[in-house]
Coordinates of C-alpha atoms in Angstrom, one line a residue:
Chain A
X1485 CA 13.0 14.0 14.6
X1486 CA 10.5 11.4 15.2
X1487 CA 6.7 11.2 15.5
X1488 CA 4.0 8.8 15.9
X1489 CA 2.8 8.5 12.8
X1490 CA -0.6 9.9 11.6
X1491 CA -2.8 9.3 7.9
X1492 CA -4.4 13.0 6.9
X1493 CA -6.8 12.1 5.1
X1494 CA -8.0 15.1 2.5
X1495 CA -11.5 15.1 0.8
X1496 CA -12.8 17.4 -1.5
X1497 CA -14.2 17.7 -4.8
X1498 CA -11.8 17.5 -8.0
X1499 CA -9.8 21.3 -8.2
X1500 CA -10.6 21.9 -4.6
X1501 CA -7.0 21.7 -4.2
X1502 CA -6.1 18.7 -2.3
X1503 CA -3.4 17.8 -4.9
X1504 CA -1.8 21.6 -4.1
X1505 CA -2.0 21.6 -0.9
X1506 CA -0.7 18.1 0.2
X1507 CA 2.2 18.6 -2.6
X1508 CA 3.3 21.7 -0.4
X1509 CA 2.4 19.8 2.7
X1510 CA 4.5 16.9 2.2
X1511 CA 7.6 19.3 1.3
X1512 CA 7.0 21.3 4.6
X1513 CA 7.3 17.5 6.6
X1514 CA 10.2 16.1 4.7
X1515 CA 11.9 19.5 5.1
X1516 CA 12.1 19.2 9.0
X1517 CA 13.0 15.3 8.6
X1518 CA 9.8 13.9 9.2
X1519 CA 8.6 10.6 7.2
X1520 CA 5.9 11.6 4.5
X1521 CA 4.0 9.5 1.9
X1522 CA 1.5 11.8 -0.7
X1523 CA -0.9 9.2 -2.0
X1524 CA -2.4 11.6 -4.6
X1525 CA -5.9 10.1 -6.2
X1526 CA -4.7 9.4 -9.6
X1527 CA -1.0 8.0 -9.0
X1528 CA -3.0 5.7 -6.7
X1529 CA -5.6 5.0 -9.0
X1530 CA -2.7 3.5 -11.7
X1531 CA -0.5 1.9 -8.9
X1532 CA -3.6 -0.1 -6.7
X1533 CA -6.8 -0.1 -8.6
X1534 CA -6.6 -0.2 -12.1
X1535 CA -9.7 -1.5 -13.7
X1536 CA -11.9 -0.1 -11.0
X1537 CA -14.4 2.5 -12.9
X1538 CA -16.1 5.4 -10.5
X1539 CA -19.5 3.4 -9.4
X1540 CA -20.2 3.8 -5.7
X1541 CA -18.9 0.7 -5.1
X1542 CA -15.9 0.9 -7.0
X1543 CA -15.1 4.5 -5.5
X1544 CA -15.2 2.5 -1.7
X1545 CA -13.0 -0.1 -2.7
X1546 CA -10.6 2.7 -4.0
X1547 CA -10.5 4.4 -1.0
X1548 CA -10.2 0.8 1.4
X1549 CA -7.1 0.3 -0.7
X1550 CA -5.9 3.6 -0.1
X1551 CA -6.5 3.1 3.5
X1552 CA -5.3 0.0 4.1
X1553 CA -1.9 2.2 2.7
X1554 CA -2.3 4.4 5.2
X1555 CA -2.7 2.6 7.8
X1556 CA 0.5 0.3 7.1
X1557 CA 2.9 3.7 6.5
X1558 CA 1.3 5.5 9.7
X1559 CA 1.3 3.0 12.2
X1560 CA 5.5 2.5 11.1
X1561 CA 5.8 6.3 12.3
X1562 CA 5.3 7.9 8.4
X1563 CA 3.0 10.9 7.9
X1564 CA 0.1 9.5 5.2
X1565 CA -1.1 12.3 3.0
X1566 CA -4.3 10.7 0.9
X1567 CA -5.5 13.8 -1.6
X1568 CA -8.0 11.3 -3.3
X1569 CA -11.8 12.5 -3.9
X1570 CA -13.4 10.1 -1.5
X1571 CA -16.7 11.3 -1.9
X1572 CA -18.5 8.6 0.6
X1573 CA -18.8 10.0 3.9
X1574 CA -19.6 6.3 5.3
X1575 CA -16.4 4.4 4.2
X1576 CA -14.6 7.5 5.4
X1577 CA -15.9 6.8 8.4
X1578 CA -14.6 3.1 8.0
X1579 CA -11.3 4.3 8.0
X1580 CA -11.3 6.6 11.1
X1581 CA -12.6 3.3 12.8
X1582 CA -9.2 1.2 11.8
X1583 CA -6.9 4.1 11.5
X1584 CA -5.2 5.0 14.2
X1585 CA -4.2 8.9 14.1
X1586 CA -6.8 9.4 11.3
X1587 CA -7.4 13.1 10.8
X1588 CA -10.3 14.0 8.3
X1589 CA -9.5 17.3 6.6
X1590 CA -12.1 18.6 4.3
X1591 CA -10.8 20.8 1.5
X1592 CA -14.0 22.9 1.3
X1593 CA -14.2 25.1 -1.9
X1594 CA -17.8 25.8 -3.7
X1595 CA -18.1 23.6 -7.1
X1596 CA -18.9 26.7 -8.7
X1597 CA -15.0 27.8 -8.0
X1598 CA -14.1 24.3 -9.0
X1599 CA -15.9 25.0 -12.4
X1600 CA -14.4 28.0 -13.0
X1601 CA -10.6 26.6 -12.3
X1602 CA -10.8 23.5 -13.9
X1603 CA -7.4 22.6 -13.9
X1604 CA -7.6 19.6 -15.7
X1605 CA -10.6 20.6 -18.1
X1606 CA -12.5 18.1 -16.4
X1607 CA -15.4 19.5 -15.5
X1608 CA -16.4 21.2 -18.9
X1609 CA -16.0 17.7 -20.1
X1610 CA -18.3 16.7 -17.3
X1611 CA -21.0 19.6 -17.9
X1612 CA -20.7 18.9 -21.7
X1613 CA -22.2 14.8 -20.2
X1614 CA -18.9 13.3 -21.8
X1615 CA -17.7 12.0 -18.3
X1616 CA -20.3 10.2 -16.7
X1617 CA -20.3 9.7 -12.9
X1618 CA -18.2 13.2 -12.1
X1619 CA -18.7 14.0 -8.5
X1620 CA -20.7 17.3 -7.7
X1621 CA -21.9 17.2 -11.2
X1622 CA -23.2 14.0 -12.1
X1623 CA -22.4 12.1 -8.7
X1624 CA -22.8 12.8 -5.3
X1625 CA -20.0 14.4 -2.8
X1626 CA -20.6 14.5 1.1
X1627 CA -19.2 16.6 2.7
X1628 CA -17.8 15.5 6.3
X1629 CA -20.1 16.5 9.3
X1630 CA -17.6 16.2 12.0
X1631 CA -13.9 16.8 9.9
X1632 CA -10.9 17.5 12.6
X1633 CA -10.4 20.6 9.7
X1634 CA -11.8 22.6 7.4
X1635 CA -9.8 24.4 4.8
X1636 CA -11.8 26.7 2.9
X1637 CA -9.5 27.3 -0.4
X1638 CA -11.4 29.9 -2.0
X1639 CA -11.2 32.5 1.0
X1640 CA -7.0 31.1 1.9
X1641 CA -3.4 30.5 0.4
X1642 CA -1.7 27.3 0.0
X1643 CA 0.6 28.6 2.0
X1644 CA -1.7 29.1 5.2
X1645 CA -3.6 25.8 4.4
X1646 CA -0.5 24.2 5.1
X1647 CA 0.5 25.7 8.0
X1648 CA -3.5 24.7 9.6
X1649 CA -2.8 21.0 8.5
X1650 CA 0.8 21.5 10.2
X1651 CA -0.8 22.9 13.8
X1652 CA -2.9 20.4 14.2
X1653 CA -0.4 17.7 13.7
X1654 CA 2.1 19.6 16.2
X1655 CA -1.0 20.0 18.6
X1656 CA -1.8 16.0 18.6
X1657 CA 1.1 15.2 19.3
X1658 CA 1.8 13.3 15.9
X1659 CA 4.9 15.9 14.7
X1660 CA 7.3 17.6 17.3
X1661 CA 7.5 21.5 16.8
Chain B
X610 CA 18.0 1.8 16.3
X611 CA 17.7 2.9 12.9
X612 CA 18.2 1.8 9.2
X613 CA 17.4 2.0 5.5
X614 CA 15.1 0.3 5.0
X615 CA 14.7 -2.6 2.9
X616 CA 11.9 -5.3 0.9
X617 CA 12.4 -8.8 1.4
X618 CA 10.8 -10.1 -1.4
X619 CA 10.0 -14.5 -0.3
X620 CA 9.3 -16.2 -3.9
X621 CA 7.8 -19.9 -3.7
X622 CA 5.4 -22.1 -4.3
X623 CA 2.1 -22.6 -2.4
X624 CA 3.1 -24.4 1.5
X625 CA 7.1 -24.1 0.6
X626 CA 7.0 -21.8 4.2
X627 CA 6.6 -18.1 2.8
X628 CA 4.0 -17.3 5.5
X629 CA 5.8 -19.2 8.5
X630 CA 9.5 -17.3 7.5
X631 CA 8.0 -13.9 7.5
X632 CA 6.1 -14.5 10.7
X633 CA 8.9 -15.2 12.2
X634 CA 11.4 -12.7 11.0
X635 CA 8.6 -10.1 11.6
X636 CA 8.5 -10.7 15.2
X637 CA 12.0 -10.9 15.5
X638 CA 12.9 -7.6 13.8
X639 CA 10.4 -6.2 16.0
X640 CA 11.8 -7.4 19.1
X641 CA 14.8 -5.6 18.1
X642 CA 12.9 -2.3 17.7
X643 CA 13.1 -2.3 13.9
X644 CA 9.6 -1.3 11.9
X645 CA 8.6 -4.1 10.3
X646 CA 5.6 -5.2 8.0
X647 CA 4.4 -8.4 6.8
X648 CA 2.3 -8.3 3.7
X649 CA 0.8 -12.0 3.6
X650 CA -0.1 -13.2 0.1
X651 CA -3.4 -14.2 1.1
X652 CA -4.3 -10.9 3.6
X653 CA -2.9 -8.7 0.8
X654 CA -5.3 -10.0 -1.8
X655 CA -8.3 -9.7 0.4
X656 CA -7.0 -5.9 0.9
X657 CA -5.5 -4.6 -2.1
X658 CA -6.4 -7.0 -5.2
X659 CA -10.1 -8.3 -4.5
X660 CA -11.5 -9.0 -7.9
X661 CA -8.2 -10.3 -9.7
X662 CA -8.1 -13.8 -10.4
X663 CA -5.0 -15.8 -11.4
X664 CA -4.7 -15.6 -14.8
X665 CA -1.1 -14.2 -15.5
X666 CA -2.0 -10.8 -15.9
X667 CA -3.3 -10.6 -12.7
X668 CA -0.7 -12.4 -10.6
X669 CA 1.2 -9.9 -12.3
X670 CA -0.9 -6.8 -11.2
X671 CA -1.2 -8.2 -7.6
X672 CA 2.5 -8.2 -7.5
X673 CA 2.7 -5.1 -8.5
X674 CA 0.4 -3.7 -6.2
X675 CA 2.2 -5.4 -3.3
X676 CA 6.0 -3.9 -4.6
X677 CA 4.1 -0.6 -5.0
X678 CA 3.1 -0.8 -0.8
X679 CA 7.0 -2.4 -0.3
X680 CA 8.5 0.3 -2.1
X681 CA 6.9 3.1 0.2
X682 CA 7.1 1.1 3.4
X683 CA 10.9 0.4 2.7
X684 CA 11.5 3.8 1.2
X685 CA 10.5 5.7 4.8
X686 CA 12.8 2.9 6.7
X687 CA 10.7 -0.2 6.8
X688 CA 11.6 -4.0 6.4
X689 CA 8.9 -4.7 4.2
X690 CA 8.2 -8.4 4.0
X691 CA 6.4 -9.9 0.8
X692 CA 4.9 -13.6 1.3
X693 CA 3.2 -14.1 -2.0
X694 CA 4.2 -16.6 -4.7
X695 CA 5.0 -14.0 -7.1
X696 CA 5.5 -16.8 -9.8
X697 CA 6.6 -15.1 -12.4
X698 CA 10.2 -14.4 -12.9
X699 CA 9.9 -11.1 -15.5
X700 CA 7.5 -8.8 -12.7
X701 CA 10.0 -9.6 -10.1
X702 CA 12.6 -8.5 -12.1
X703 CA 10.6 -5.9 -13.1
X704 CA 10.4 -4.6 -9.0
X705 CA 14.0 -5.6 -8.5
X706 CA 14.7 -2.2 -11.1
X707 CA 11.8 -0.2 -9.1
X708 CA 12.7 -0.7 -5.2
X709 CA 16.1 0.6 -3.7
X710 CA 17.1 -2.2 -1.4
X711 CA 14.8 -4.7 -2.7
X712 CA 16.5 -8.7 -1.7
X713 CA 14.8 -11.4 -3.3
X714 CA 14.7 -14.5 -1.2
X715 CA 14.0 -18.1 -2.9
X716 CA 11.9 -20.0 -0.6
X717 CA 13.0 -23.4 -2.1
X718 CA 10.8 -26.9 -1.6
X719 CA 10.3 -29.9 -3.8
X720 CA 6.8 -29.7 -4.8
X721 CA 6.3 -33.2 -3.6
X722 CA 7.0 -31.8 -0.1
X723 CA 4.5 -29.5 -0.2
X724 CA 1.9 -31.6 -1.5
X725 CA 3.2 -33.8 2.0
X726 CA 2.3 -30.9 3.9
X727 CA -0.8 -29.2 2.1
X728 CA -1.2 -27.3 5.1
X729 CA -4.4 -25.4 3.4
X730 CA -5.7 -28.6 1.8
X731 CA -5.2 -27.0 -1.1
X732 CA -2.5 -29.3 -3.2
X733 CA -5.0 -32.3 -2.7
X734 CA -7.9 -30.1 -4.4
X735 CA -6.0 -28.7 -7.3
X736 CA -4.9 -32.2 -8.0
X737 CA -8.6 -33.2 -8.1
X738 CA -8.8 -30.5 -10.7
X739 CA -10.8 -28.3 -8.4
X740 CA -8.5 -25.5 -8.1
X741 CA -7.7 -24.2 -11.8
X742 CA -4.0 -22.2 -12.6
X743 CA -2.5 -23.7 -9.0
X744 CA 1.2 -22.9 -9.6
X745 CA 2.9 -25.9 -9.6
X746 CA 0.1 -28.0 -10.5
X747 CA -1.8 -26.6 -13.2
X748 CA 0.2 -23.3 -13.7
X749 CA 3.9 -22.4 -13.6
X750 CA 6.4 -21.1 -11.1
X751 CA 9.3 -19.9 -12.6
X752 CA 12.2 -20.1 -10.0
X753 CA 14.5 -17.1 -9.5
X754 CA 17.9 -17.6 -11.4
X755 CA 20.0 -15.5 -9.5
X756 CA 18.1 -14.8 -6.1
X757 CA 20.0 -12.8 -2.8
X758 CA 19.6 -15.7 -1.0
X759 CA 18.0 -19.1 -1.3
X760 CA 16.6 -20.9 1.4
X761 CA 15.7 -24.5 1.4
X762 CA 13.2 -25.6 4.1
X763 CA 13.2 -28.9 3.3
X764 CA 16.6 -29.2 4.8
X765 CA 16.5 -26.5 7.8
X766 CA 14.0 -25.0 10.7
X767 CA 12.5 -22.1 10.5
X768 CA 14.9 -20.9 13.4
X769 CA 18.2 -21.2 10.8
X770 CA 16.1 -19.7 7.9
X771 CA 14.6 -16.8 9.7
X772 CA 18.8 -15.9 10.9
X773 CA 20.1 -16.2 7.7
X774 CA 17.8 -13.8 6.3
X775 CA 18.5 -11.5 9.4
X776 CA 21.8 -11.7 8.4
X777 CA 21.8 -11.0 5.2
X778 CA 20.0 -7.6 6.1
X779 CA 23.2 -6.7 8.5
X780 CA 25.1 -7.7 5.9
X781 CA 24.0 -5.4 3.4
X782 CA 23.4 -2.8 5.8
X783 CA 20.0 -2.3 6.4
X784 CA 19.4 -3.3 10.1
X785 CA 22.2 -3.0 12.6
X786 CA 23.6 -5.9 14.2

């Protein structure tokens, strides 16, 4: 099975479930044979930018690296799952530019669902002013105004998530069905 | 044509032909329809490791940064090739245990000859003392002791380097003949 290659690129706050979903989602590609990275926000964070804190600045540079990832595995015919934050809407915007096959996905869920699943006890932490900089609490998220998809994980399954994330990559061409 | 996949690690000093080699040996695995990468010492820097300096313990992050990109290129079926110095012997090691296929390629030249061909002007500054920890000047390279394949280019073209390395690649089985 081959493909051309394609980087989704997932944003959405922390719980929104970009870590669930692009788990499942990079399963459901290797499954039929297809090439598939997950660069998952905090195995990324250890492996490329250690000693970058969560300033703006520091947040883009993150992402770039992340990118520039991406962009080396996609355009070699590998699927590129990033489930980082990436709360910036311009350096997101940055990346679609150099990224061939970019596809912005916006995992959509309200922060007050967020708070209450707060899988990694972050965002009491957050709420409690222990963590500063915590996007949607103490930071800014946007949102994307023009994403290729939105998934709205409060009012959906994984399970159909995926299968969204899975059409669209059939319909562009960038997995066979 | 298909194969494993595999990360050419070149090790040398500052002008000993790192960048020339995999330039070369990029375009000619491309011709033959393999996907190939090149991740230049300097480029990957700029892109993954802006900020770190070259004190040891960051040479030894920006190595590890670059085998973390080499590892997922090579593991979807990529020739990933590294051209950094990567001085020090222990983090190479340290990737050699990390990345299935990984070949570790001596790019061997007297430091005198590289200081003849300063191709960056850089020799003739760090032996002004403007350039502080320059390996081989004011900071150490530690050769490999047991490398896949040593290659000397004081003593042979680019042309004979660039095939033995090819070779070495059909030997082990990662590209096809």
């Amino acid at each position: 099975m081959s493909g051309t290659g394609a980087t989704i690129w997932l944003t959405g706050l922390s719980g929104a479930g970009k870590s669930t979903i692009s788990g499942l989602l990079g399963e459901r590609l290797s499954a039929i044979g297809q090439q598939v990275e997950v660069l998952d926000g905090d195995e990324v964070r250890r492996n490329l930018s250690a000693g970058l804190g969560f300033s703006k600045a520091d947040r883009d540079t993150n992402v770039r690296r992340i990118g520039y990832v991406c962009r080396l595995l996609s355009r070699n015919g590998v699927i590129a799952i990033s489930a980082a934050i990436s709360p910036y809407r311009a350096v997101r915007e940055e990346l679609k530019q150099q990224i061939p096959n970019f596809l912005e996905v916006y995992i959509d869920c309200p922060l007050k669902t967020c708070i209450e699943r707060d899988v990694k006890g972050l965002y009491a932490r957050a709420l409690r002013g222990e963590i500063p900089a915590f996007t949607g609490v103490s930071d800014p998220y946007e949102a994307p105004l023009n994403p290729d998809l939105i998934i709205s994980t409060d009012k959906e399954t994984v399970e159909a998530s995926v299968e969204k994330i899975t059409y669209l990559l059939i319909e562009r061409g960038h997995i066979n069905a």
